[in-house]
Coordinates of C-alpha atoms in Angstrom, one line a residue:
X1126 CA 0.0 -0.1 0.0
X1127 CA 2.8 2.5 1.1
X1128 CA 3.7 2.8 -2.9
X1129 CA 0.4 3.7 -4.1
X1130 CA 0.7 7.5 -3.5
X1131 CA 4.0 7.5 -5.0
X1132 CA 3.0 5.6 -8.0
X1133 CA -0.3 7.6 -8.6
X1134 CA 1.4 11.3 -8.4
X1135 CA 4.2 9.8 -10.7
X1136 CA 1.7 8.3 -13.4
X1137 CA -0.1 11.6 -13.8
X1138 CA 3.1 13.3 -14.9
X1139 CA 5.3 10.9 -16.6
X1140 CA 6.0 12.6 -20.2
X1141 CA 4.4 9.8 -22.6
X1142 CA 7.9 10.0 -24.4
X1143 CA 9.2 7.5 -21.8
X1144 CA 6.2 5.1 -22.0
X1145 CA 8.4 2.1 -23.0
X1146 CA 10.0 2.7 -19.2
X1147 CA 7.1 3.5 -17.3
X1148 CA 6.7 0.1 -15.6
X1149 CA 10.7 0.0 -15.1
X1150 CA 10.6 3.3 -13.7
X1151 CA 7.3 2.0 -11.5
X1152 CA 9.7 -0.8 -10.3
X1153 CA 12.3 1.7 -9.0
X1154 CA 9.6 3.7 -7.3
X1155 CA 8.2 0.8 -5.4
X1156 CA 12.0 -0.3 -4.4
X1157 CA 12.6 3.0 -3.1
X1158 CA 9.6 3.3 -0.9
X1159 CA 10.1 -0.2 0.4
X1160 CA 13.7 0.5 1.4
X1161 CA 12.7 3.6 3.1
X1162 CA 10.1 1.3 5.2
X1163 CA 12.6 -1.2 5.8
X1164 CA 15.3 1.4 7.1
X1165 CA 12.2 2.8 9.3
X1166 CA 11.8 -0.6 10.6
X1167 CA 15.5 -1.0 11.7
X1168 CA 14.9 1.8 14.1
X1169 CA 12.9 -0.4 16.4
X1170 CA 9.7 1.6 17.0
X1171 CA 8.6 0.6 20.3
X1172 CA 4.9 1.3 19.3
X1173 CA 5.0 -1.2 16.5
X1174 CA 7.0 -3.8 18.6
X1175 CA 4.2 -3.9 21.3
X1176 CA 1.8 -4.4 18.2
X1177 CA 3.4 -7.1 16.2
X1178 CA 6.7 -7.9 17.8
X1179 CA 10.3 -7.3 16.6
X1180 CA 11.1 -10.4 15.3
X1181 CA 8.2 -9.9 12.8
X1182 CA 9.3 -6.5 12.2
X1183 CA 13.1 -7.8 11.2
X1184 CA 11.4 -10.5 8.9
X1185 CA 9.4 -7.9 7.1
X1186 CA 12.4 -5.6 7.2
X1187 CA 14.6 -8.6 5.7
X1188 CA 12.1 -9.6 3.2
X1189 CA 11.3 -5.8 1.8
X1190 CA 14.9 -5.4 1.4
X1191 CA 15.3 -8.2 -0.7
X1192 CA 12.2 -7.5 -2.9
X1193 CA 13.4 -4.0 -3.3
X1194 CA 16.7 -5.0 -4.6
X1195 CA 15.0 -7.5 -7.2
X1196 CA 12.6 -4.4 -8.2
X1197 CA 15.7 -2.1 -8.4
X1198 CA 17.3 -4.7 -11.0
X1199 CA 14.2 -4.7 -13.1
X1200 CA 14.3 -1.0 -13.2
X1201 CA 18.0 -0.8 -13.8
X1202 CA 17.6 -3.0 -16.6
X1203 CA 14.3 -1.5 -18.2
X1204 CA 15.7 2.1 -18.1
X1205 CA 18.3 3.9 -20.1
X1206 CA 20.5 6.9 -18.7
X1207 CA 23.9 8.3 -18.9
X1208 CA 26.3 10.2 -16.8
X1209 CA 25.8 10.7 -13.1
X1210 CA 22.1 9.5 -13.5
X1211 CA 23.7 6.1 -14.6
X1212 CA 26.6 6.3 -12.1
X1213 CA 24.5 7.0 -9.0
X1214 CA 22.0 4.3 -9.7
X1215 CA 24.7 1.8 -10.6
X1216 CA 26.8 2.6 -7.4
X1217 CA 23.7 2.0 -5.0
X1218 CA 22.5 -1.0 -6.8
X1219 CA 25.9 -2.6 -6.5
X1220 CA 26.1 -1.4 -2.8
X1221 CA 22.7 -2.8 -2.1
X1222 CA 23.3 -6.0 -3.6
X1223 CA 26.9 -6.5 -1.7
X1224 CA 25.2 -5.4 1.6
X1225 CA 22.2 -8.1 1.0
X1226 CA 24.7 -10.9 0.5
X1227 CA 26.6 -9.8 3.4
X1228 CA 23.8 -9.7 5.8
X1229 CA 22.5 -13.0 4.4
X1230 CA 25.4 -14.7 5.6
X1231 CA 26.1 -12.7 8.8
X1232 CA 22.9 -11.5 9.9
X1233 CA 20.1 -13.7 8.9
X1234 CA 20.2 -17.0 11.1
X1235 CA 17.3 -18.5 8.9
X1236 CA 19.9 -19.0 6.1
X1237 CA 23.1 -20.0 7.7
X1238 CA 21.2 -22.4 10.3
X1239 CA 19.8 -24.3 6.9
X1240 CA 22.9 -24.0 4.8
X1241 CA 26.1 -25.9 6.6
X1242 CA 28.5 -24.6 4.1
X1243 CA 27.3 -20.9 5.0
X1244 CA 27.5 -21.5 8.7
X1245 CA 31.1 -22.7 8.7
X1246 CA 31.8 -19.7 6.5
X1247 CA 30.2 -17.3 8.6
X1248 CA 32.0 -18.9 11.7
X1249 CA 35.3 -19.0 9.9
X1250 CA 34.9 -15.2 8.7
X1251 CA 33.6 -14.2 12.3
X1252 CA 37.2 -13.7 13.1
X1253 CA 37.4 -10.8 11.2
X1254 CA 33.9 -9.4 10.6
X1255 CA 32.7 -9.2 14.3
X1256 CA 29.6 -7.9 15.6
X1257 CA 30.1 -4.2 15.6
X1258 CA 32.0 -4.4 12.5
X1259 CA 29.1 -6.2 10.9
X1260 CA 26.6 -3.1 12.3
X1261 CA 28.7 -0.6 10.7
X1262 CA 28.7 -2.4 7.6
X1263 CA 24.9 -2.7 7.5
X1264 CA 24.7 0.9 8.0
X1265 CA 25.9 1.5 4.7
X1266 CA 22.5 0.8 3.4
X1267 CA 21.9 4.2 4.3
X1268 CA 24.5 5.6 1.8
X1269 CA 23.2 3.7 -0.9
X1270 CA 19.7 5.1 0.0
X1271 CA 21.2 8.4 -0.4
X1272 CA 22.7 7.4 -3.8
X1273 CA 19.0 6.8 -5.0
X1274 CA 17.9 9.9 -3.9
X1275 CA 20.8 11.8 -5.6
X1276 CA 20.1 9.7 -8.8
X1277 CA 16.2 11.0 -8.6
X1278 CA 17.2 14.4 -8.2
X1279 CA 19.4 14.2 -11.1
X1280 CA 16.4 13.1 -13.5
X1281 CA 14.9 16.2 -14.9
X1282 CA 11.7 15.2 -16.0
X1283 CA 11.1 13.3 -12.8
X1284 CA 12.0 16.7 -10.8
X1285 CA 9.4 18.3 -12.9
X1286 CA 6.6 16.1 -11.4
X1287 CA 6.1 18.6 -8.4
X1288 CA 3.5 16.6 -6.4
X1289 CA 6.0 13.2 -6.9
X1290 CA 9.1 15.0 -5.8
X1291 CA 7.5 16.7 -2.7
X1292 CA 6.1 13.6 -1.6
X1293 CA 9.8 11.9 -2.3
X1294 CA 11.5 14.6 -0.6
X1295 CA 8.9 14.4 2.5
X1296 CA 9.2 10.9 3.0
X1297 CA 13.0 10.8 2.6
X1298 CA 13.6 13.3 5.1
X1299 CA 11.1 11.6 7.6
X1300 CA 13.2 8.1 7.1
X1301 CA 16.3 9.9 7.6
X1302 CA 15.1 12.0 10.6
X1303 CA 14.0 9.0 12.1
X1304 CA 17.2 7.1 11.5
X1305 CA 19.3 9.8 12.7
X1306 CA 17.3 10.3 15.7
X1307 CA 17.4 6.5 16.5
X1308 CA 21.4 6.5 16.2
X1309 CA 22.0 10.0 17.9
X1310 CA 19.5 10.9 20.2
X1311 CA 17.8 7.9 21.1
X1312 CA 21.1 6.6 22.9
X1313 CA 21.0 9.6 25.2
X1314 CA 18.1 8.1 26.7
X1315 CA 19.1 4.7 27.3
X1316 CA 19.1 3.5 30.9
X1317 CA 22.4 3.0 32.5
X1318 CA 22.9 0.3 35.3
X1319 CA 26.0 -1.8 36.4
X1320 CA 26.9 -5.4 36.2
X1321 CA 26.4 -7.2 39.8
X1322 CA 27.3 -10.7 38.7
X1323 CA 28.5 -12.7 35.8
X1324 CA 29.0 -16.3 36.4
X1325 CA 28.9 -19.6 34.3
X1326 CA 25.7 -21.6 34.7
X1327 CA 26.2 -24.3 32.2
X1328 CA 28.6 -25.2 29.3
X1329 CA 28.8 -22.1 27.2
X1330 CA 26.0 -20.0 29.4
X1331 CA 26.8 -17.3 31.3
X1332 CA 24.4 -15.7 33.8
X1333 CA 24.4 -11.9 34.1
X1334 CA 22.7 -10.1 36.9
X1335 CA 22.3 -6.0 36.2
X1336 CA 21.2 -3.5 38.8
X1337 CA 19.4 -0.4 37.8
X1338 CA 19.0 3.0 39.6
X1339 CA 16.1 4.1 41.7
X1340 CA 15.5 6.7 38.9
X1341 CA 15.3 4.0 36.1
X1342 CA 11.8 3.6 34.0
X1343 CA 12.5 0.6 31.9
X1344 CA 9.3 -0.7 30.6
X1345 CA 9.8 -4.2 31.2
X1346 CA 7.3 -6.9 31.1
X1347 CA 7.8 -10.5 31.7
X1348 CA 9.2 -12.3 28.8
X1349 CA 10.8 -9.3 27.4
X1350 CA 14.1 -8.9 26.0
X1351 CA 16.6 -5.8 26.4
X1352 CA 19.4 -4.5 24.1
X1353 CA 22.5 -4.0 26.0
X1354 CA 26.0 -2.8 25.6
X1355 CA 29.0 -2.4 27.6
X1356 CA 30.8 0.9 26.7
X1357 CA 33.8 0.5 28.4
X1358 CA 34.7 -2.9 26.5
X1359 CA 35.8 -3.0 23.0
X1360 CA 33.7 -5.2 20.9
X1361 CA 30.8 -5.0 23.3
X1362 CA 29.8 -1.5 22.7
X1363 CA 27.1 -1.9 20.0
X1364 CA 23.6 -2.8 21.6
X1365 CA 22.7 -6.5 21.5
X1366 CA 19.3 -8.2 22.2
X1367 CA 19.2 -10.8 25.2
X1368 CA 15.6 -12.0 26.9
X1369 CA 15.1 -11.5 30.6
X1370 CA 14.9 -14.6 32.8
X1371 CA 13.4 -13.1 35.7
X1372 CA 9.9 -11.1 36.3
X1373 CA 10.4 -7.6 36.8
X1374 CA 10.0 -6.3 40.0
X1375 CA 11.0 -3.4 42.8
X1376 CA 14.5 -4.9 43.2
X1377 CA 15.2 -3.2 39.9
X1378 CA 17.6 -6.2 39.1
X1379 CA 17.6 -7.8 35.6
X1380 CA 18.9 -11.7 35.1
X1381 CA 20.3 -12.9 31.6
X1382 CA 21.1 -16.0 30.5
X1383 CA 23.4 -16.1 27.7
X1384 CA 24.6 -18.5 25.1
X1385 CA 28.1 -17.9 23.7
X1386 CA 27.2 -18.2 20.0
X1387 CA 29.0 -15.6 18.9
X1388 CA 31.8 -13.0 19.1
X1389 CA 29.6 -10.4 21.2
X1390 CA 28.3 -13.2 23.8
X1391 CA 31.5 -15.1 24.0
X1392 CA 33.3 -12.2 25.1
X1393 CA 30.6 -11.5 28.0
X1394 CA 32.9 -13.8 30.2
X1395 CA 35.4 -11.1 30.4
X1396 CA 32.9 -8.6 31.9
X1397 CA 33.6 -7.6 35.5
X1398 CA 31.2 -6.6 38.1
X1399 CA 30.7 -3.2 38.7
X1400 CA 31.0 -2.6 34.9
X1401 CA 28.6 -0.4 33.5
X1402 CA 26.0 -1.3 31.3
X1403 CA 23.5 0.6 28.8
X1404 CA 20.1 -0.9 28.2
X1405 CA 17.3 -0.1 26.1
X1406 CA 14.0 -1.9 26.4
X1407 CA 11.8 -3.6 27.1
X1408 CA 10.5 -5.3 23.6
X1409 CA 8.6 -8.4 23.4
X1410 CA 5.0 -9.7 23.3
X1411 CA 4.7 -12.9 25.4
X1412 CA 3.3 -11.1 28.3
X1413 CA 1.5 -8.7 25.8
X1414 CA 0.0 -11.8 24.3
X1415 CA -1.2 -13.6 27.8
X1416 CA -2.8 -10.0 28.6
X1417 CA -4.9 -10.3 25.4
X1418 CA -6.3 -13.9 26.3
X1419 CA -9.0 -14.6 28.8
X1420 CA -7.6 -14.7 32.5
X1421 CA -9.4 -18.6 32.6
X1422 CA -7.3 -19.9 29.7
X1423 CA -4.7 -22.6 30.3
X1424 CA -1.1 -21.9 29.5
X1425 CA 1.2 -24.6 28.0
X1426 CA 4.6 -23.9 27.7
X1427 CA 7.1 -25.7 25.2
X1428 CA 10.8 -24.6 25.6
X1429 CA 13.7 -26.2 24.4
X1430 CA 17.4 -25.2 25.6
X1431 CA 18.4 -21.7 25.9
X1432 CA 15.0 -20.6 24.6
X1433 CA 13.7 -21.1 27.7
X1434 CA 14.8 -18.0 29.2
X1435 CA 12.2 -15.6 28.4
X1436 CA 9.6 -18.1 29.4
X1437 CA 11.2 -18.5 32.7
X1438 CA 10.2 -14.9 33.5
X1439 CA 6.6 -15.2 31.8
X1440 CA 6.1 -18.3 34.3
X1441 CA 7.3 -16.5 37.3
X1442 CA 4.9 -13.6 36.5
X1443 CA 1.9 -15.9 36.1
X1444 CA 2.0 -18.6 39.0
X1445 CA -1.7 -18.1 39.7
X1446 CA -2.7 -19.5 36.1
X1447 CA -3.1 -23.0 35.0
X1448 CA 0.3 -23.9 33.6
X1449 CA 1.6 -27.0 32.1
X1450 CA 5.6 -26.7 31.3
X1451 CA 7.6 -28.9 29.0
X1452 CA 11.4 -28.2 28.9
X1453 CA 13.7 -30.1 27.0
X1454 CA 17.6 -29.7 26.4
X1455 CA 20.2 -31.9 24.6
X1456 CA 22.1 -32.9 27.8
X1457 CA 21.3 -32.9 31.6
X1458 CA 23.7 -30.4 32.0
X1459 CA 22.2 -28.1 29.6
X1460 CA 18.6 -27.7 31.4
X1461 CA 18.8 -24.4 33.2
X1462 CA 17.4 -23.3 36.7
X1463 CA 16.1 -26.8 37.7
X1464 CA 15.6 -25.3 41.3
X1465 CA 12.8 -22.8 40.0
X1466 CA 11.1 -25.9 38.4
X1467 CA 11.4 -27.8 41.7
X1468 CA 9.6 -24.8 43.4
X1469 CA 6.9 -24.4 40.6
X1470 CA 6.2 -28.3 40.9
X1471 CA 5.0 -27.7 44.5
X1472 CA 1.8 -25.3 43.2
X1473 CA -1.2 -27.5 42.7
X1474 CA -2.0 -25.6 39.5
X1475 CA 1.4 -26.2 37.7
X1476 CA 2.9 -29.2 36.1
X1477 CA 6.4 -29.6 35.0
X1478 CA 7.7 -31.9 32.8
X1479 CA 11.6 -32.0 32.0
X1480 CA 13.6 -34.4 30.1
X1481 CA 16.7 -34.9 27.9
X1482 CA 15.7 -35.1 24.2
X1483 CA 12.9 -33.9 22.6
X1484 CA 9.5 -34.8 23.6
X1485 CA 7.5 -37.3 21.3
X1486 CA 4.2 -35.9 20.1
X1487 CA 2.0 -38.2 22.1
X1488 CA 4.0 -37.3 25.2
X1489 CA 2.7 -33.7 25.1
X1490 CA -0.9 -34.4 23.6
X1491 CA -1.7 -36.8 26.6
X1492 CA -0.8 -34.0 29.0
X1493 CA -2.9 -31.4 27.6
X1494 CA -6.0 -30.3 29.4
X1495 CA -9.4 -31.7 28.2
X1496 CA -10.8 -29.5 25.0
X1497 CA -7.6 -27.8 24.7
X1498 CA -8.6 -26.6 21.4
X1499 CA -10.8 -24.1 22.9
X1500 CA -9.3 -23.1 26.2
X1501 CA -5.7 -23.2 26.1
X1502 CA -2.7 -20.9 24.7
X1503 CA 0.5 -22.0 24.0
X1504 CA 3.8 -20.2 24.3
X1505 CA 6.8 -21.6 22.7
X1506 CA 10.6 -20.9 23.0
X1507 CA 13.6 -22.7 21.6
X1508 CA 15.6 -23.7 18.4
X1509 CA 13.7 -22.7 15.0
X1510 CA 13.2 -26.0 14.2
X1511 CA 11.7 -27.0 17.6
X1512 CA 9.3 -24.2 17.3
X1513 CA 8.1 -24.7 13.6
X1514 CA 7.3 -28.4 14.6
X1515 CA 5.0 -27.6 17.5
X1516 CA 3.2 -24.9 15.5
X1517 CA 2.8 -27.5 12.6
X1518 CA 1.6 -29.9 15.0
X1519 CA -0.7 -28.1 17.2
X1520 CA -2.5 -26.5 14.1
X1521 CA -2.6 -30.1 12.6
X1522 CA -4.6 -31.1 15.9
X1523 CA -6.9 -28.1 15.9
X1524 CA -4.8 -24.8 17.4
X1525 CA -5.9 -21.8 16.0
X1526 CA -3.5 -19.1 15.1
X1527 CA -4.3 -16.7 18.2
X1528 CA -3.6 -19.8 20.2
X1529 CA 0.2 -19.9 19.7
X1530 CA 3.0 -17.3 20.2
X1531 CA 6.7 -17.7 19.7
X1532 CA 9.5 -15.2 18.9
X1533 CA 12.0 -16.3 16.4
X1534 CA 15.2 -14.3 16.0
X1535 CA 16.0 -15.2 12.3
X1536 CA 17.2 -12.1 10.8

């Protein structure tokens, strides 16, 4: 829908002499609008996060960017230009294409998790292209957009279409303003706390406890995740998302359980207590999803490995609800916070089922409440393959989309 006003104002003013290029020009216009929207989504607007969730926003961001590059290619092949018009257009397309390939390898887990060769290549190159460098390389998309903006401003017959060019300039200025605000102004509002403790709780898993000041105004809900950085540690200065493992309370303490999967997370073992930490949050929809459901609804938790982290805080915040918890890991040592499950098991309204290795479908099905298709909601956290398996299984047995929620960070 977003490109329609641009296409309408453009079509009303395009000279007939360029009729053979109309379709390609429209392709280029749609590509630019989609790329602007993708950049706006990269600013993590909180109003949209609480509405649809940041993982969905990232997915739209990634898919729109890829679709925009495809349309940009069709635009490039279907139009003729010379001089700086051609040069700026070619430069922007080449830059977008290169950044897309780089992002698919280093910043799109859905692809590398499915292609073993790419996963090995990523692990090899991560020694050079670390998290902070990848973030800065990704920001070159702004340069590519600026090149497109210049490209359009150089085309005299396009600039002559005043309604279109006004709309084009306003949209460009708005997105650029939002982006600059998110990078230079919003960081000034990040909350500042300090690290209380940093300990290893399982192989390759660190627990960080963070203390926030009395003046903190973090808007945290159970199941949320935060973006954090450690300004005093090179390599940890760019924001990175992590789920909270404890329900927010008056102690103003935040507990994180983090697996060392990348250079940023592996380096967390070096952070000393009392270190300053900057936090932006909260983000997420687990508790928002629960709040939208009837209070009488049963809750079933399906968790695997480190994916249990946001669900731990969700359980803590909903101990008065009827809960069935299924938690699995590859090894006994990978089952986290067993003492919390022991405590929850004492509640008459909570059932805990823990095991090494994935649950068989029938194991879960036998433990579900009667008439669960109409009175039960499901929260899922874990590896992508596990989450998608349970979503398919539940839907095959009668669950509706509105009964299931999970957050998948594949982009």
